[in-house]
Coordinates of C-alpha atoms and ligand atoms in Angstrom, one line a residue:
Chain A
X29 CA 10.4 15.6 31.2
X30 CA 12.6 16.4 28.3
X31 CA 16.3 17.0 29.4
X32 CA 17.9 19.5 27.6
X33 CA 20.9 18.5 28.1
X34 CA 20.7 15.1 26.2
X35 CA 22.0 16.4 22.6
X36 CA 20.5 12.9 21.4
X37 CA 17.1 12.9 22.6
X38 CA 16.8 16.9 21.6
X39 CA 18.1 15.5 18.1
X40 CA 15.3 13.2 17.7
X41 CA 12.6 15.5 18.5
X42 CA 14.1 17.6 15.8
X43 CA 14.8 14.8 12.9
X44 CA 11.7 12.6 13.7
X45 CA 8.5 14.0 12.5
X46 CA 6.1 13.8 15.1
X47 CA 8.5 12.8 17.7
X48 CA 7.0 15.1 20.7
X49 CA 4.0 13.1 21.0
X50 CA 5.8 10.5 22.8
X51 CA 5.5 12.9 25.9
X52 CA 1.7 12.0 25.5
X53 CA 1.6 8.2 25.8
X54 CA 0.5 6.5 28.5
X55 CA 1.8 3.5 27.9
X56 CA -0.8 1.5 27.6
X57 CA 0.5 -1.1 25.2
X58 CA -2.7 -1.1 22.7
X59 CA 0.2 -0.3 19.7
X60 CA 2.3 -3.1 21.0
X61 CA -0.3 -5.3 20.3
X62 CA -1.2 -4.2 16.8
X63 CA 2.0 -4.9 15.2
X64 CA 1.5 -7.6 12.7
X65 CA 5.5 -8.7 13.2
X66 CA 5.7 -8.0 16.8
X67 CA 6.9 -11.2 17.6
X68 CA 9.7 -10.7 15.9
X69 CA 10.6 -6.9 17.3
X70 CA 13.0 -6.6 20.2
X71 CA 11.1 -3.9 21.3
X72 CA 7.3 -2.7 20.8
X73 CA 6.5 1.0 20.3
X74 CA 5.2 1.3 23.4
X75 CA 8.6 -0.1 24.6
X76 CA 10.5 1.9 22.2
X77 CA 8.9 5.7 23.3
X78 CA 9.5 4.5 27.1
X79 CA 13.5 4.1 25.8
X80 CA 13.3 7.4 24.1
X81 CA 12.0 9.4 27.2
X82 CA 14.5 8.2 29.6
X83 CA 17.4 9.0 27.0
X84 CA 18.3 5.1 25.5
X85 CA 18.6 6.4 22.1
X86 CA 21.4 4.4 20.8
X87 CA 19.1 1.3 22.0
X88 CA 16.3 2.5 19.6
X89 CA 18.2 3.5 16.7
X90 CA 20.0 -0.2 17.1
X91 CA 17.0 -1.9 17.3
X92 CA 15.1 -3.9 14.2
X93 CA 11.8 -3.2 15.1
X94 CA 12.3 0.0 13.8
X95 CA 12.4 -1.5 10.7
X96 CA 9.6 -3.9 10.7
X97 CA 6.4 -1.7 11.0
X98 CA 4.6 -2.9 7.8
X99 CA 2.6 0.3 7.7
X100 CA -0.5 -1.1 8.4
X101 CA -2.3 1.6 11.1
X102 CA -4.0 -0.5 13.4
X103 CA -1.7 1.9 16.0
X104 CA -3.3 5.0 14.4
X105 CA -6.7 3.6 14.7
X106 CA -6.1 2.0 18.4
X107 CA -3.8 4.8 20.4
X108 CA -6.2 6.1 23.2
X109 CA -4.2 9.1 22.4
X110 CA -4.3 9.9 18.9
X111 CA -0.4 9.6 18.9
X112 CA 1.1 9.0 15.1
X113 CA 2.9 6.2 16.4
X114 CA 3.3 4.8 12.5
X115 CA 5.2 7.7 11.7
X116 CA 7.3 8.2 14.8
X117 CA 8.2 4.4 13.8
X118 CA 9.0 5.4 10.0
X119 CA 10.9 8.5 11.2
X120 CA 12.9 6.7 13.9
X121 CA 14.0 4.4 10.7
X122 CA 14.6 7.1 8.6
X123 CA 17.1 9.1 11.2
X124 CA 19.0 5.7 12.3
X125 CA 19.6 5.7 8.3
X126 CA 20.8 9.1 8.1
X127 CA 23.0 7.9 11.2
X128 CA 24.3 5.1 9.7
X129 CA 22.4 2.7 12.0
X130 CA 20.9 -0.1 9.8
X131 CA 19.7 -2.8 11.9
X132 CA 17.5 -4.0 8.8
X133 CA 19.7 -3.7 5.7
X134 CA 17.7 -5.4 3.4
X135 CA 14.6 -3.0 4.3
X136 CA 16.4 0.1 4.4
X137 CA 17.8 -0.2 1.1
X138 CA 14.9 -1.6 -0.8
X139 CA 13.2 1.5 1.3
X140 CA 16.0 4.0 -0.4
X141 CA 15.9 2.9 -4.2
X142 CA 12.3 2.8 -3.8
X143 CA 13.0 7.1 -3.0
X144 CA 15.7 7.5 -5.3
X145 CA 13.7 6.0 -8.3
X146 CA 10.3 8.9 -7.2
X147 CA 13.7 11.3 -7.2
X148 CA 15.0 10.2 -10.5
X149 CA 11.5 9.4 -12.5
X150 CA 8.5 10.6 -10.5
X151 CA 7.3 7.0 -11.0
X152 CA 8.7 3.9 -9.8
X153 CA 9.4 0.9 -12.6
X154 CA 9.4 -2.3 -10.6
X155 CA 11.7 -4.2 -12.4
X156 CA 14.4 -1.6 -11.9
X157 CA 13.7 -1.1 -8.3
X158 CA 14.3 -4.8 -7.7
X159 CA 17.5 -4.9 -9.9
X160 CA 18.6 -1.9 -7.6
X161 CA 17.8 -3.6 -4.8
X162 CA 19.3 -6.9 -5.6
X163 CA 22.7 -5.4 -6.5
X164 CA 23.2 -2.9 -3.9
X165 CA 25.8 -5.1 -2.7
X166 CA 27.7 -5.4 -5.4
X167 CA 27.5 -7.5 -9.2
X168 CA 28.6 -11.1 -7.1
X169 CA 26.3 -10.7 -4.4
X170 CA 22.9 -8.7 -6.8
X171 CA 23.7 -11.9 -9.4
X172 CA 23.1 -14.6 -6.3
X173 CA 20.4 -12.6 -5.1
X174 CA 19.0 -12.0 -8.2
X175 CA 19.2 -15.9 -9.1
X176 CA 17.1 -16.8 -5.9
X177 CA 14.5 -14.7 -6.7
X178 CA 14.7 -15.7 -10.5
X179 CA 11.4 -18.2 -10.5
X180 CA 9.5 -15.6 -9.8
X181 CA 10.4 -12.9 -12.1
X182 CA 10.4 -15.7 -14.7
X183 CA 6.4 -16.6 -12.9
X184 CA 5.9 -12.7 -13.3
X185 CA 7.1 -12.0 -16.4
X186 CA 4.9 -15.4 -17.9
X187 CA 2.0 -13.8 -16.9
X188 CA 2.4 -10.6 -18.2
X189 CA 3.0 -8.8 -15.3
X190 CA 5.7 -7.1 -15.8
X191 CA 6.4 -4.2 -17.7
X192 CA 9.6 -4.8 -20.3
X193 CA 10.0 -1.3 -21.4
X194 CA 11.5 1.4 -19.2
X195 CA 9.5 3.8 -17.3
X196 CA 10.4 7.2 -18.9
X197 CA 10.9 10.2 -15.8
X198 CA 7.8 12.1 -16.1
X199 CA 7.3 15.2 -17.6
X200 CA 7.4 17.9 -14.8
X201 CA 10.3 15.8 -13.5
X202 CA 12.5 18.6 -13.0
X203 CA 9.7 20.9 -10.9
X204 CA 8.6 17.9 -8.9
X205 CA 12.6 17.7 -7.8
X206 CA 12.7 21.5 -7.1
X207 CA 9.3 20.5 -5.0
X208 CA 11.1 17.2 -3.3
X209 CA 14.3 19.6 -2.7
X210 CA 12.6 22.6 -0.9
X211 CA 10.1 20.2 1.3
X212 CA 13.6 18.3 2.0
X213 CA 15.2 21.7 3.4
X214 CA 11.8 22.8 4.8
X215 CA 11.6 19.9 7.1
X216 CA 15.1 20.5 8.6
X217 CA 14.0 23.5 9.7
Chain B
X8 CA -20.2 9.4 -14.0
X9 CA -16.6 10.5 -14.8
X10 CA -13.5 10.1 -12.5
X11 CA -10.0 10.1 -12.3
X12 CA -8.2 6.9 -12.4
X13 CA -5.4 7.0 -10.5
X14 CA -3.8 3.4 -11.0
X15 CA -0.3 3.7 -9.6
X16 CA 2.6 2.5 -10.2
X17 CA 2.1 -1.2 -9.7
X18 CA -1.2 -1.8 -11.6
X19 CA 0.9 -1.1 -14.8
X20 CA 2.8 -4.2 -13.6
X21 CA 2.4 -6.1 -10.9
X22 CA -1.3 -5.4 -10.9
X23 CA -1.9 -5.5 -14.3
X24 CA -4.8 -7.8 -14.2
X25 CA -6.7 -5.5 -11.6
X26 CA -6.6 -2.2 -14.0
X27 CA -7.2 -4.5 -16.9
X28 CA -10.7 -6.0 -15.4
X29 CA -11.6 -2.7 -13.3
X30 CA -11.8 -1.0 -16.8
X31 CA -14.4 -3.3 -18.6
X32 CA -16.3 -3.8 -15.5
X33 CA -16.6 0.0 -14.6
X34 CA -17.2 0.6 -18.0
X35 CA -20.4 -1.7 -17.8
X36 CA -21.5 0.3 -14.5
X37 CA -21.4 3.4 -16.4
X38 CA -18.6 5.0 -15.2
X39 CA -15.9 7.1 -17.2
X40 CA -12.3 8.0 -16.3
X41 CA -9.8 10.0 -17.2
X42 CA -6.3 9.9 -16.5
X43 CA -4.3 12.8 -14.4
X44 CA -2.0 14.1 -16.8
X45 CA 1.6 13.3 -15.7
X46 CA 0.8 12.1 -12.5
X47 CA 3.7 11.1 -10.1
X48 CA 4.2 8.2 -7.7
X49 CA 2.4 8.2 -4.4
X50 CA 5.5 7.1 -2.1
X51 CA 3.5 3.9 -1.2
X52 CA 5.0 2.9 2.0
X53 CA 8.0 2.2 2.2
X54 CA 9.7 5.9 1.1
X55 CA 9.9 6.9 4.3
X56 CA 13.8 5.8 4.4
X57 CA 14.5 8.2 1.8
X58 CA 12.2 10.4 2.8
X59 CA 10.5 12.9 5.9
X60 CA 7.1 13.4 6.2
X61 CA 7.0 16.5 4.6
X62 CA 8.3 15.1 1.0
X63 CA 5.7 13.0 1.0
X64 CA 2.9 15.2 1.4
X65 CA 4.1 17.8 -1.2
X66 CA 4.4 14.5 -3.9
X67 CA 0.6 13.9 -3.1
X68 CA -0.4 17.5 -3.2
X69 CA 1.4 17.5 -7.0
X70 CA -1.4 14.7 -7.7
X71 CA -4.2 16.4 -5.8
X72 CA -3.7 20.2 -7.3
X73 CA -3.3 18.4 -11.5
X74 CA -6.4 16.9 -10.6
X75 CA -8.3 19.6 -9.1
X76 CA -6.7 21.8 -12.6
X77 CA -7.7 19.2 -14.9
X78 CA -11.5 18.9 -13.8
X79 CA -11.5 18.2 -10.4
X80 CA -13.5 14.7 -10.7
X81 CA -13.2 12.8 -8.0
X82 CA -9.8 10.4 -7.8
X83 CA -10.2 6.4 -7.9
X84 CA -7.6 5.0 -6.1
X85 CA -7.7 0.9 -6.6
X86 CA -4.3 0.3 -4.9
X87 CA -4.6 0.7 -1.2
X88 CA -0.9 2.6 -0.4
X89 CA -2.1 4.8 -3.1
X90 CA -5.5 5.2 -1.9
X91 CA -4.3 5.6 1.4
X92 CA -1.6 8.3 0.8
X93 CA -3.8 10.4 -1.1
X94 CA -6.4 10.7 1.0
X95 CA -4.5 11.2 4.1
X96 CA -2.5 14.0 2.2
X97 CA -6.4 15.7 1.7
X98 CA -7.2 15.2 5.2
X99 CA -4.5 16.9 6.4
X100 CA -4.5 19.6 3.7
X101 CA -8.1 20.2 4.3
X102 CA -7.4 20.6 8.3
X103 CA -4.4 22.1 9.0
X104 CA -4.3 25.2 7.2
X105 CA -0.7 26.0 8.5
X106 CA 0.5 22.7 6.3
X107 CA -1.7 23.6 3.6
X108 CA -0.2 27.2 3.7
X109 CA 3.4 25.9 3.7
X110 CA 2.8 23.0 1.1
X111 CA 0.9 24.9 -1.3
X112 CA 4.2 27.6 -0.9
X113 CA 5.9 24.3 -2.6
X114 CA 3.9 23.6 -5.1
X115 CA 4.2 27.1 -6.4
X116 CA 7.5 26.3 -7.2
X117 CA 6.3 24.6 -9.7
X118 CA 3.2 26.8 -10.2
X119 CA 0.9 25.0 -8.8
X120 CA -1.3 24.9 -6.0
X121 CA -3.9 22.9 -4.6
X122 CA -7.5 24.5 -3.1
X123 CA -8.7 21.2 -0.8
X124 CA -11.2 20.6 -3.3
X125 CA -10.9 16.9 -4.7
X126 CA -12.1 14.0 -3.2
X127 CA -10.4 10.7 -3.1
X128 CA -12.4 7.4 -3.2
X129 CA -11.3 3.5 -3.1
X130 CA -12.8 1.9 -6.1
X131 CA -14.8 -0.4 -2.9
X132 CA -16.1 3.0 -1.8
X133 CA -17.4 4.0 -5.4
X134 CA -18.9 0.8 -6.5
X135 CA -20.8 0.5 -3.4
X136 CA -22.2 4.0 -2.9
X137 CA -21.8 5.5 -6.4
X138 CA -23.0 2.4 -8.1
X139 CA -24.7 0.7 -5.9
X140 CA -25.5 -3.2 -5.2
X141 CA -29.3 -2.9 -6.9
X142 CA -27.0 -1.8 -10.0
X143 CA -23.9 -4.2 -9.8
X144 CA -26.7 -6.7 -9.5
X145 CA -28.8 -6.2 -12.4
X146 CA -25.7 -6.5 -14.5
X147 CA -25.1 -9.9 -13.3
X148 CA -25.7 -12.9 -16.0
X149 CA -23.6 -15.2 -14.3
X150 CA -24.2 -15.7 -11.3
X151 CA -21.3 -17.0 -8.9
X152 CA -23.8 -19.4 -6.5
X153 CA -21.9 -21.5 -4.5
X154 CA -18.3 -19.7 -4.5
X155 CA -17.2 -19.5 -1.0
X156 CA -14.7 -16.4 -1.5
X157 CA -12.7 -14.9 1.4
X158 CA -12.9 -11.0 0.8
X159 CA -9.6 -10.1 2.4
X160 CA -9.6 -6.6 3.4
X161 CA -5.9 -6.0 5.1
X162 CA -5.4 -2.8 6.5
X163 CA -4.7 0.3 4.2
X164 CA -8.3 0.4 2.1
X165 CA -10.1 0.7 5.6
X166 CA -7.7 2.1 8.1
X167 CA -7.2 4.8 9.6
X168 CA -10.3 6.9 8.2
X169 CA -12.9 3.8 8.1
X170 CA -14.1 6.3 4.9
X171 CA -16.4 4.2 3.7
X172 CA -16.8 1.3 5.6
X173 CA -16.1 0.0 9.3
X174 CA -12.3 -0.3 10.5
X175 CA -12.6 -2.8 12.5
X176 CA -15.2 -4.6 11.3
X177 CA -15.5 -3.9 7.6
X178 CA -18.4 -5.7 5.0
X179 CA -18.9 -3.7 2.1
X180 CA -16.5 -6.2 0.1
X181 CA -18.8 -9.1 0.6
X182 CA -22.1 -7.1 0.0
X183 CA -20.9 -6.9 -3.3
X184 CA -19.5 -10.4 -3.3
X185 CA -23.1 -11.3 -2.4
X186 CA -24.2 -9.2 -5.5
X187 CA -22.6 -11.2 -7.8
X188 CA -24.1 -14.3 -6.2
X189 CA -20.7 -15.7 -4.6
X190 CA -20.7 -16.9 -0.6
X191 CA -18.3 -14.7 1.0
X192 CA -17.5 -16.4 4.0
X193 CA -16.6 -15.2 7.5
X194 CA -12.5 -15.8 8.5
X195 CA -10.8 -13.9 11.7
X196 CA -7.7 -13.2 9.6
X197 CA -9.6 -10.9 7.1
X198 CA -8.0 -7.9 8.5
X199 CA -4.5 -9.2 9.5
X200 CA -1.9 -7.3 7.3
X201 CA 0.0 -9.4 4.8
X202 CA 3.2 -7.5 5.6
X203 CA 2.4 -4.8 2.5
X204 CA 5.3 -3.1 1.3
X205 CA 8.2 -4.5 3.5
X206 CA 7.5 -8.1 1.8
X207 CA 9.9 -8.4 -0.2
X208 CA 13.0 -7.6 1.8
X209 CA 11.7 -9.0 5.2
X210 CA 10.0 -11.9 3.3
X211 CA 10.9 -14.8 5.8
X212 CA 9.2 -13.2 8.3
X213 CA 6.3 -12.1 6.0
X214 CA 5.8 -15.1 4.8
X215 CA 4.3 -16.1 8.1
X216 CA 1.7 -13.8 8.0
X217 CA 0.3 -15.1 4.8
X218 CA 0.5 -18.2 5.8
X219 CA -2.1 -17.4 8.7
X220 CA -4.0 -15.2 6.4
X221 CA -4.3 -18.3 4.1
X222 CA -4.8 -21.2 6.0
X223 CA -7.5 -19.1 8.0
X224 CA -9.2 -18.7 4.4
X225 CA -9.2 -22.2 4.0
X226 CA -10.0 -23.6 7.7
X227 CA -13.4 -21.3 7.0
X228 CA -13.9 -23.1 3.7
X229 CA -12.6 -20.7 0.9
X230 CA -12.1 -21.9 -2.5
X231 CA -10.9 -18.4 -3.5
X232 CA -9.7 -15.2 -1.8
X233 CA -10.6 -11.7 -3.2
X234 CA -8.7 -8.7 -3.0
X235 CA -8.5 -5.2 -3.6
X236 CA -4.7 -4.1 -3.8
X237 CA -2.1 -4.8 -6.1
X238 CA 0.9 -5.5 -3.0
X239 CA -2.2 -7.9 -1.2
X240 CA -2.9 -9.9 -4.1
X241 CA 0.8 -10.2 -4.9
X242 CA 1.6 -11.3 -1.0
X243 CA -0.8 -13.6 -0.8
X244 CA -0.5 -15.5 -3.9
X245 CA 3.3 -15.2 -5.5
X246 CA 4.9 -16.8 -2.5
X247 CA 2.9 -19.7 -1.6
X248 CA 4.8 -22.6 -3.4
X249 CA 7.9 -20.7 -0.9
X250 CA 5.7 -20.8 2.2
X251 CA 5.0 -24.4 1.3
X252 CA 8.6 -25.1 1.1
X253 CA 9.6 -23.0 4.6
X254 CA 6.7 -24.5 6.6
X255 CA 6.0 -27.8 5.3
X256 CA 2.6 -27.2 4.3
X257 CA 0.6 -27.6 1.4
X258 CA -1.2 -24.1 1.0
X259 CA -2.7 -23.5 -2.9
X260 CA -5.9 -21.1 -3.4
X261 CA -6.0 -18.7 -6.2
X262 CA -6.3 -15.2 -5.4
X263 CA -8.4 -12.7 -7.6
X264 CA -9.0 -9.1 -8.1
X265 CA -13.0 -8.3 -6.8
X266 CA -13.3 -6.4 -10.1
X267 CA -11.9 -10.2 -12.4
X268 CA -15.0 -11.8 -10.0
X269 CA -17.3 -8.8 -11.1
X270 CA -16.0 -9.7 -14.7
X271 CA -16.6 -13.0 -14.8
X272 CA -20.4 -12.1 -12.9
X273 CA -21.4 -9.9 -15.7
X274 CA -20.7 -12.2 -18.5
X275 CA -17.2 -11.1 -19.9
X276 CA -15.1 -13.5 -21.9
X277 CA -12.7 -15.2 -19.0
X278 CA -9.6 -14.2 -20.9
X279 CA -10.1 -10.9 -22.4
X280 CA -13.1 -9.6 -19.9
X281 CA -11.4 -10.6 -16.8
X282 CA -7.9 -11.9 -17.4
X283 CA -8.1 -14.4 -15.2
X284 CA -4.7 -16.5 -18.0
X285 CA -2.9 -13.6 -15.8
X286 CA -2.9 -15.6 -12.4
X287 CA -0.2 -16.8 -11.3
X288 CA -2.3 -19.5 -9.6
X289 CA -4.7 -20.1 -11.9
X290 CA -8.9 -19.5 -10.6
X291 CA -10.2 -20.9 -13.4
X292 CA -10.2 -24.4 -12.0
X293 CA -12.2 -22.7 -9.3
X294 CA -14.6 -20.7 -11.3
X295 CA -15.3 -22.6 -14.2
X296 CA -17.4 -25.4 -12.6
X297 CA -18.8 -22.9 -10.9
X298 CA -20.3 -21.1 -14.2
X299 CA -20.7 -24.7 -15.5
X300 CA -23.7 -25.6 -13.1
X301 CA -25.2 -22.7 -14.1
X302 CA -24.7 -23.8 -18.0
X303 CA -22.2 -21.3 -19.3
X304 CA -18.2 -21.7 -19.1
X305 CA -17.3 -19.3 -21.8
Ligands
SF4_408 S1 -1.2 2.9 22.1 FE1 -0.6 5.1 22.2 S2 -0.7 5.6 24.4 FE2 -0.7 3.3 24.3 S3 1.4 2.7 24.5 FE3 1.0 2.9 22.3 S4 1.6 5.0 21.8 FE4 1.4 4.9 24.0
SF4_409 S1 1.6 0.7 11.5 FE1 3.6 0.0 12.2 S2 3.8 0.5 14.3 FE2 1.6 0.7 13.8 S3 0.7 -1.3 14.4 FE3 1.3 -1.4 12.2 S4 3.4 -2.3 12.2 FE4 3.0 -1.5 14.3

């Protein structure tokens, strides 16, 4: 049962959107099977509520696989228990962020400049998110990056597909970021 | 028949070929969109690290309540996150009143709110029960007989809501495959996810998925593999000369939209009907002796 006095584990049901269901698996291992990268995760999510329940929570926030659910909801469609194990796995990410826990660097920040251009535009222009993405560590490192990906924004750009003007922010920009702000300090609650 | 098109952010891009076949083709069909004024991003799927749950509901509810203003036609979504976040935002909206309550206290911050009463569609979902084959099929002048086309379905145009078609065992794609006169053909990986919106920055690892995706296409005897999302179609066919590199094989099938196949089915001009010059791997050395048996290469 839920220990109260483990400040961690009661943080996580708080920050992790539909983190209580985890008291309702039965660990049957059907999600564990579903993942398409699960051979590369340390542990499943099957493995990873088990950690949670008995109190391992530096374990889970450490761990990569966290990081590597591709969003594809075989787990949705498969639990026996109708537990939103996508989003416990997306919320676990987005609280080890917030925690400074980045197992996945590369995914968390392509993750966060994809959010920050919604923030700043409404829309997201591709060619900036990658440019973000690319030199979020830095002009030495983005132009390296940038260089290795280069054949195929050159194959991209070849065949028209992509866009060379910027995207402009949309026009209720400023209510959509009252909206994004209040839902922000809505979910803390 | 007049919808919303809600293209998203990557099929002004990425996906440009897809919106720019989907509109001639659905044109034919007799369909009519419009556009949702000022429409926002859908979050796709990777916002989550910027983002809780909550956020990402209220950006959908923005698109759902300008629709349901603007005419309240129902939305075609042709990019699977899209399609996907949208229609899980109107599931939930339309059963947990609670969240609707609290969400719709959001919107008016903006003033707007949203009733529950738009529906959202894939394109899939329209063509085949809007439409219909009997329709798609008595627009076809050029028959596709003899393409063997993998109709790759990955996860997010099926899953979780199986909508419109079966989640774990999905065929609607290759009815209207069949409608066109192509062979869709039957591969185990059809439903495998090609890694969607994490590609990019866990792309090693990706890469392996594709390269099962692909080389089950091609043990089952596809020339071609059809798709219907903009992050699929970019998966499986930007990074194969890499995945030939990494794994020492030697992996090359074009990948099409389903609506550039439709194109080419009904008789529009290659280049400007179904913008097939905008592959990176280019189908026409697949399709055109294909429409050549049949007399007609155009
Ligand atoms: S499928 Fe559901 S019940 Fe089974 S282990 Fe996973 S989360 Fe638990
Ligand atoms: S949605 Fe994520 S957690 Fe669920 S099966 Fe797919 S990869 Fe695994």
């Amino acid at each position: 049962m839920i220990s109260w006095n483990n400040n961690a584990l009661r943080d996580v049901l708080k920050e992790v959107d539909y983190a209580e269901e985890i008291y309702k698996c039965i660990q049957c291992g059907m999600c564990a099977g579903s993942c398409p990268l699960r051979h590369h995760m340390d542990y499943p999510p099957r493995k990873i509520f088990a950690l949670l329940r008995t109190g391992n929570i530096d374990l889970v926030l450490n761990s990569k696989s966290i990081f590597l659910c591709t969003s594809c909801y075989s787990c949705i469609v498969r639990c026996p228990r109708g537990i939103h194990v996508m989003d416990i796995m997306h919320g676990l990410a987005h609280y080890a962020i917030k925690m400074g826990k980045i197992s996945r660097k590369n995914t968390a920040t392509f993750g966060q400049e994809f959010w920050k251009q919604i923030y700043k535009r409404g829309r997201v222009d591709e060619k900036d998110l990658s440019r973000r993405y690319f030199f979020s560590d830095g002009i030495v490192q983005g132009i390296k990056n940038a260089l290795s990906m280069a054949d195929m924004g050159i194959i991209m750009l070849l065949h028209g597909r992509m866009k060379l003007l910027p995207e402009k922010p949309i026009k209720g920009i400023k209510q959509l970021r009252i909206m994004l702000d209040k839902a922000e300090q809505e979910s803390r609650r | 028949m007049k919808y919303f098109l809600y293209w998203g952010c990557s099929l002004e891009a990425s996906g440009a070929n897809y919106l720019k076949s989907l509109k001639p083709v659905c044109e034919l069909l007799g369909m009519e969109f419009e556009e949702i004024d000022d429409w926002n991003c859908c979050g796709a799927s990777v916002s989550y690290a910027g983002a809780r749950d909550l956020s990402i509901r209220v950006l959908n509810a923005r698109n759902l309540a300008l629709a349901e203003m603007q005419g309240g036609y129902d939305i075609i979504a042709p990019c699977s996150s899209c399609y996907i976040q949208l229609i899980r935002t109107n599931h939930e909206l339309r059963e947990d009143e609670k969240l609707k309550e609290k969400v719709n206290s959001i919107l008016r911050e903006a003033g707007l709110t949203y009733n529950g009463t738009v529906n959202v569609r894939h394109i899939v979902d329209v063509l085949y029960n809007d439409v219909g084959i009997d329709r798609i099929k008595q627009k076809v002048t050029r028959p596709l007989s003899g393409l063997k086309v993998a109709g790759y379905v990955g996860c997010q145009s099926v899953r979780p809501y199986g909508e419109y078609d079966s989640k774990e065992r999905p065929r609607v794609q290759d009815e209207i495959l069949k409608a066109l006169g192509a062979e869709p053909v039957k591969f185990p990986k059809k439903m495998q996810c090609c890694g969607s919106g994490i590609f990019l920055p866990e792309m090693e690892l990706c890469m392996g998925l594709v390269k099962d995706i692909l080389e089950d296409a091609i043990a089952h005897e596809a020339k071609i593999v059809s798709t219907v999302c903009p992050m699929c179609a970019m998966n499986l066919e930007l990074y194969q000369g890499r995945i030939n590199q990494l794994y020492n094989t030697n992996i090359q099938i074009p990948i099409v939209y389903l609506t550039q196949l439709m194109a080419v089915a009904f008789g529009l001009d290659l280049k400007e009907g179904a913008f097939l010059h905008m592959n990176y791997i280019p189908p026409e050395y697949v399709i055109k002796p294909i429409l050549m048996q049949g007399g007609d290469s155009k």
